PDB file of C-alpha atoms in Angstrom:
ATOM      1  CA  MET V  21     -15.489  26.161   3.795  1.00  0.00           C
ATOM      2  CA  LYS V  22     -18.923  25.980   5.402  1.00  0.00           C
ATOM      3  CA  ILE V  23     -19.371  23.598   8.323  1.00  0.00           C
ATOM      4  CA  THR V  24     -22.617  22.651  10.055  1.00  0.00           C
ATOM      5  CA  ARG V  25     -23.472  23.336  13.676  1.00  0.00           C
ATOM      6  CA  LYS V  26     -23.548  19.587  14.312  1.00  0.00           C
ATOM      7  CA  GLN V  27     -20.034  19.217  12.885  1.00  0.00           C
ATOM      8  CA  VAL V  28     -18.778  22.086  15.051  1.00  0.00           C
ATOM      9  CA  LEU V  29     -20.260  20.441  18.132  1.00  0.00           C
ATOM     10  CA  ASN V  30     -18.712  17.091  17.189  1.00  0.00           C
ATOM     11  CA  VAL V  31     -15.271  18.654  16.700  1.00  0.00           C
ATOM     12  CA  SER V  32     -15.562  20.659  19.913  1.00  0.00           C
ATOM     13  CA  LYS V  33     -16.555  17.599  21.940  1.00  0.00           C
ATOM     14  CA  TYR V  34     -13.729  15.560  20.389  1.00  0.00           C
ATOM     15  CA  ILE V  35     -11.155  18.246  21.209  1.00  0.00           C
ATOM     16  CA  GLU V  36     -12.389  18.496  24.802  1.00  0.00           C
ATOM     17  CA  CYS V  37     -12.003  14.724  25.198  1.00  0.00           C
ATOM     18  CA  ASN V  38      -8.656  14.579  23.359  1.00  0.00           C
ATOM     19  CA  HIS V  39      -6.592  17.474  24.666  1.00  0.00           C
ATOM     20  CA  SER V  40      -3.466  16.541  22.698  1.00  0.00           C
ATOM     21  CA  PHE V  41      -5.321  16.569  19.368  1.00  0.00           C
ATOM     22  CA  TYR V  42      -4.408  19.505  17.136  1.00  0.00           C
ATOM     23  CA  PHE V  43      -7.216  20.670  14.853  1.00  0.00           C
ATOM     24  CA  PRO V  44      -5.494  22.697  12.096  1.00  0.00           C
ATOM     25  CA  PHE V  45      -8.460  24.979  11.459  1.00  0.00           C
ATOM     26  CA  LYS V  46     -10.302  27.823  13.099  1.00  0.00           C
ATOM     27  CA  VAL V  47     -14.071  27.623  13.321  1.00  0.00           C
ATOM     28  CA  ILE V  48     -15.584  31.050  12.784  1.00  0.00           C
ATOM     29  CA  CYS V  49     -19.241  31.800  13.472  1.00  0.00           C
ATOM     30  CA  SER V  50     -20.582  34.002  10.694  1.00  0.00           C
ATOM     31  CA  ASP V  51     -23.607  34.941  12.825  1.00  0.00           C
ATOM     32  CA  PHE V  52     -21.531  37.488  14.790  1.00  0.00           C
ATOM     33  CA  ASP V  53     -21.542  41.148  13.693  1.00  0.00           C
ATOM     34  CA  LYS V  54     -18.248  42.862  12.839  1.00  0.00           C
ATOM     35  CA  GLU V  55     -18.674  45.014  15.955  1.00  0.00           C
ATOM     36  CA  ASP V  56     -19.049  41.956  18.213  1.00  0.00           C
ATOM     37  CA  GLU V  57     -15.967  41.048  20.255  1.00  0.00           C
ATOM     38  CA  CYS V  58     -16.450  37.407  19.166  1.00  0.00           C
ATOM     39  CA  PHE V  59     -16.237  38.302  15.468  1.00  0.00           C
ATOM     40  CA  GLU V  60     -13.516  36.142  13.874  1.00  0.00           C
ATOM     41  CA  MET V  61     -12.746  34.358  17.165  1.00  0.00           C
ATOM     42  CA  ASN V  62     -12.114  30.641  17.003  1.00  0.00           C
ATOM     43  CA  CYS V  63     -15.370  29.162  18.295  1.00  0.00           C
ATOM     44  CA  LEU V  64     -13.531  26.062  19.457  1.00  0.00           C
ATOM     45  CA  ASP V  65     -12.025  28.255  22.183  1.00  0.00           C
ATOM     46  CA  PHE V  66     -15.537  28.784  23.587  1.00  0.00           C
ATOM     47  CA  GLY V  67     -15.977  25.105  24.363  1.00  0.00           C
ATOM     48  CA  TYR V  68     -18.699  22.596  23.636  1.00  0.00           C
ATOM     49  CA  ASP V  69     -21.208  23.702  26.273  1.00  0.00           C
ATOM     50  CA  TYR V  70     -21.128  27.359  25.230  1.00  0.00           C
ATOM     51  CA  ILE V  71     -21.755  26.530  21.561  1.00  0.00           C
ATOM     52  CA  ASP V  72     -24.392  23.921  22.387  1.00  0.00           C
ATOM     53  CA  ASN V  73     -26.299  26.327  24.639  1.00  0.00           C
ATOM     54  CA  ASN V  74     -26.034  29.317  22.281  1.00  0.00           C
ATOM     55  CA  LYS V  75     -28.771  28.629  19.742  1.00  0.00           C
ATOM     56  CA  LEU V  76     -27.949  31.885  17.897  1.00  0.00           C
ATOM     57  CA  MET V  77     -24.699  30.362  16.654  1.00  0.00           C
ATOM     58  CA  ASN V  78     -25.787  28.481  13.540  1.00  0.00           C
ATOM     59  CA  ARG V  79     -23.595  29.392  10.569  1.00  0.00           C
ATOM     60  CA  PHE V  80     -19.940  28.424  10.682  1.00  0.00           C
ATOM     61  CA  ILE V  81     -16.925  28.374   8.410  1.00  0.00           C
ATOM     62  CA  LEU V  82     -13.570  26.633   8.663  1.00  0.00           C
ATOM     63  CA  ILE V  83     -10.409  28.531   7.887  1.00  0.00           C
ATOM     64  CA  GLU V  84      -6.870  27.166   7.991  1.00  0.00           C
ATOM     65  CA  ASN V  85      -4.787  27.523  11.113  1.00  0.00           C
ATOM     66  CA  LEU V  86      -1.654  25.628  10.111  1.00  0.00           C
ATOM     67  CA  GLN V  87       0.660  26.714  12.904  1.00  0.00           C
ATOM     68  CA  ASP V  88       1.621  23.399  14.472  1.00  0.00           C
ATOM     69  CA  LEU V  89       1.681  20.685  11.828  1.00  0.00           C
ATOM     70  CA  ARG V  90       2.614  17.565  13.749  1.00  0.00           C
ATOM     71  CA  SER V  91       3.011  14.222  12.020  1.00  0.00           C
ATOM     72  CA  ASP V  92      -0.367  12.899  13.238  1.00  0.00           C
ATOM     73  CA  THR V  93      -2.069  16.037  11.862  1.00  0.00           C
ATOM     74  CA  VAL V  94      -0.386  15.667   8.484  1.00  0.00           C
ATOM     75  CA  GLU V  95      -1.323  11.971   8.397  1.00  0.00           C
ATOM     76  CA  LEU V  96      -4.969  12.749   9.130  1.00  0.00           C
ATOM     77  CA  MET V  97      -5.046  15.467   6.462  1.00  0.00           C
ATOM     78  CA  ALA V  98      -3.459  13.072   3.944  1.00  0.00           C
ATOM     79  CA  LYS V  99      -6.130  10.471   4.726  1.00  0.00           C
ATOM     80  CA  GLY V 100      -8.792  13.070   3.979  1.00  0.00           C
ATOM     81  CA  PHE V 101      -7.247  13.842   0.614  1.00  0.00           C
ATOM     82  CA  LEU V 102      -6.889  10.154  -0.220  1.00  0.00           C
ATOM     83  CA  ASP V 103     -10.500   9.574   0.807  1.00  0.00           C
ATOM     84  CA  LYS V 104     -11.601  12.273  -1.623  1.00  0.00           C
ATOM     85  CA  VAL V 105      -9.540  10.843  -4.482  1.00  0.00           C
ATOM     86  CA  GLU V 106     -10.323   7.184  -3.872  1.00  0.00           C
ATOM     87  CA  TYR V 107     -13.951   7.198  -2.778  1.00  0.00           C
ATOM     88  CA  THR V 108     -15.547   9.745  -5.091  1.00  0.00           C
ATOM     89  CA  PRO V 109     -15.559   7.131  -7.909  1.00  0.00           C
ATOM     90  CA  VAL V 110     -17.096   4.613  -5.485  1.00  0.00           C
ATOM     91  CA  ILE V 111     -19.972   6.957  -4.697  1.00  0.00           C
ATOM     92  CA  ASP V 112     -20.483   7.580  -8.420  1.00  0.00           C
ATOM     93  CA  LYS V 113     -20.592   3.808  -9.107  1.00  0.00           C
ATOM     94  CA  ILE V 114     -23.116   3.159  -6.321  1.00  0.00           C
ATOM     95  CA  LEU V 115     -25.228   6.077  -7.539  1.00  0.00           C
ATOM     96  CA  ASP V 116     -25.171   4.657 -11.087  1.00  0.00           C
ATOM     97  CA  LEU V 117     -26.367   1.293  -9.742  1.00  0.00           C
ATOM     98  CA  ALA V 118     -29.145   2.982  -7.762  1.00  0.00           C
ATOM     99  CA  ILE V 119     -30.317   4.840 -10.867  1.00  0.00           C
ATOM    100  CA  GLU V 120     -30.156   1.692 -13.010  1.00  0.00           C
ATOM    101  CA  TYR V 121     -32.173  -0.418 -10.544  1.00  0.00           C
ATOM    102  CA  ARG V 122     -34.658   2.409  -9.993  1.00  0.00           C
ATOM    103  CA  LYS V 123     -35.240   2.571 -13.789  1.00  0.00           C
ATOM    104  CA  ASN V 124     -35.921  -1.194 -13.869  1.00  0.00           C
ATOM    105  CA  TRP V 125     -38.334  -1.130 -10.938  1.00  0.00           C
ATOM    106  CA  LYS V 126     -41.936  -0.848 -12.117  1.00  0.00           C
ATOM    107  CA  GLU V 127     -44.490   0.672  -9.779  1.00  0.00           C
ATOM    108  CA  GLN V 128     -47.428  -1.038 -11.490  1.00  0.00           C
ATOM    109  CA  LEU V 129     -45.926  -4.471 -10.702  1.00  0.00           C
ATOM    110  CA  CYS V 130     -46.325  -3.814  -6.971  1.00  0.00           C
ATOM    111  CA  GLU V 131     -49.863  -5.108  -7.329  1.00  0.00           C
ATOM    112  CA  SER V 132     -49.060  -7.976  -9.693  1.00  0.00           C
ATOM    113  CA  GLU V 133     -50.677 -11.314  -8.968  1.00  0.00           C
ATOM    114  CA  ASP V 134     -47.843 -13.167 -10.716  1.00  0.00           C
ATOM    115  CA  ILE V 135     -45.704 -14.101  -7.711  1.00  0.00           C
ATOM    116  CA  GLU V 136     -42.472 -14.413  -9.721  1.00  0.00           C
ATOM    117  CA  GLU V 137     -42.995 -11.074 -11.463  1.00  0.00           C
ATOM    118  CA  TYR V 138     -43.937  -9.436  -8.158  1.00  0.00           C
ATOM    119  CA  GLY V 139     -40.980 -10.990  -6.298  1.00  0.00           C
ATOM    120  CA  LEU V 140     -38.425  -9.957  -8.920  1.00  0.00           C
ATOM    121  CA  ASN V 141     -39.811  -6.424  -8.976  1.00  0.00           C
ATOM    122  CA  GLU V 142     -39.652  -6.204  -5.169  1.00  0.00           C
ATOM    123  CA  PHE V 143     -36.065  -7.479  -5.285  1.00  0.00           C
ATOM    124  CA  ILE V 144     -35.117  -4.816  -7.846  1.00  0.00           C
ATOM    125  CA  GLY V 145     -36.862  -2.121  -5.799  1.00  0.00           C
ATOM    126  CA  GLY V 146     -35.097  -3.284  -2.660  1.00  0.00           C
ATOM    127  CA  LYS V 147     -31.718  -3.122  -4.358  1.00  0.00           C
ATOM    128  CA  ALA V 148     -32.455   0.388  -5.614  1.00  0.00           C
ATOM    129  CA  ASP V 149     -33.446   1.444  -2.082  1.00  0.00           C
ATOM    130  CA  ALA V 150     -30.296  -0.108  -0.627  1.00  0.00           C
ATOM    131  CA  TYR V 151     -27.977   1.600  -3.126  1.00  0.00           C
ATOM    132  CA  GLU V 152     -29.708   4.930  -2.521  1.00  0.00           C
ATOM    133  CA  ASP V 153     -29.290   4.443   1.238  1.00  0.00           C
ATOM    134  CA  CYS V 154     -25.588   3.614   0.754  1.00  0.00           C
ATOM    135  CA  VAL V 155     -25.014   6.824  -1.197  1.00  0.00           C
ATOM    136  CA  GLN V 156     -26.707   8.850   1.557  1.00  0.00           C
ATOM    137  CA  ILE V 157     -24.673   7.194   4.303  1.00  0.00           C
ATOM    138  CA  ILE V 158     -21.382   7.649   2.483  1.00  0.00           C
ATOM    139  CA  LYS V 159     -22.146  11.288   1.688  1.00  0.00           C
ATOM    140  CA  GLN V 160     -23.079  11.989   5.304  1.00  0.00           C
ATOM    141  CA  LYS V 161     -20.111  10.212   6.858  1.00  0.00           C
ATOM    142  CA  SER V 162     -17.193  10.733   4.494  1.00  0.00           C
ATOM    143  CA  PHE V 163     -14.873  13.550   3.553  1.00  0.00           C
ATOM    144  CA  SER V 164     -15.801  13.168  -0.092  1.00  0.00           C
ATOM    145  CA  ALA V 165     -19.332  14.506   0.210  1.00  0.00           C
TER     146      ALA V 165
END
């Protein structure tokens, strides 16, 4: 699975601050050549500062490394699966609401002189904006994106 540079840095920093945490994956940088000694090395072994300072490391993938499945690791993995199952429908519902409100918002009413018509249209537009923002936030911050 692909993982962003920012996610790699976040995981690396978390692991450095939480030494007892077991991350059941290897992070492999796909920017290394097959001849490079770092090819297929777990980038988390390099440490946060090395990755942060090496701007040539940009493309990463996660691969499983299930060697030490402790109960807290299994619990965290289960929460990720449950998040995917439970919250995907929530994102779909919010997205449907965003689309529905966006369809009802009328650009030409933004200049209406009828205060009630203008106010209702602004309210509808604001709700559409808010639902769209919610979808973006959930997609950025959840496992289900």
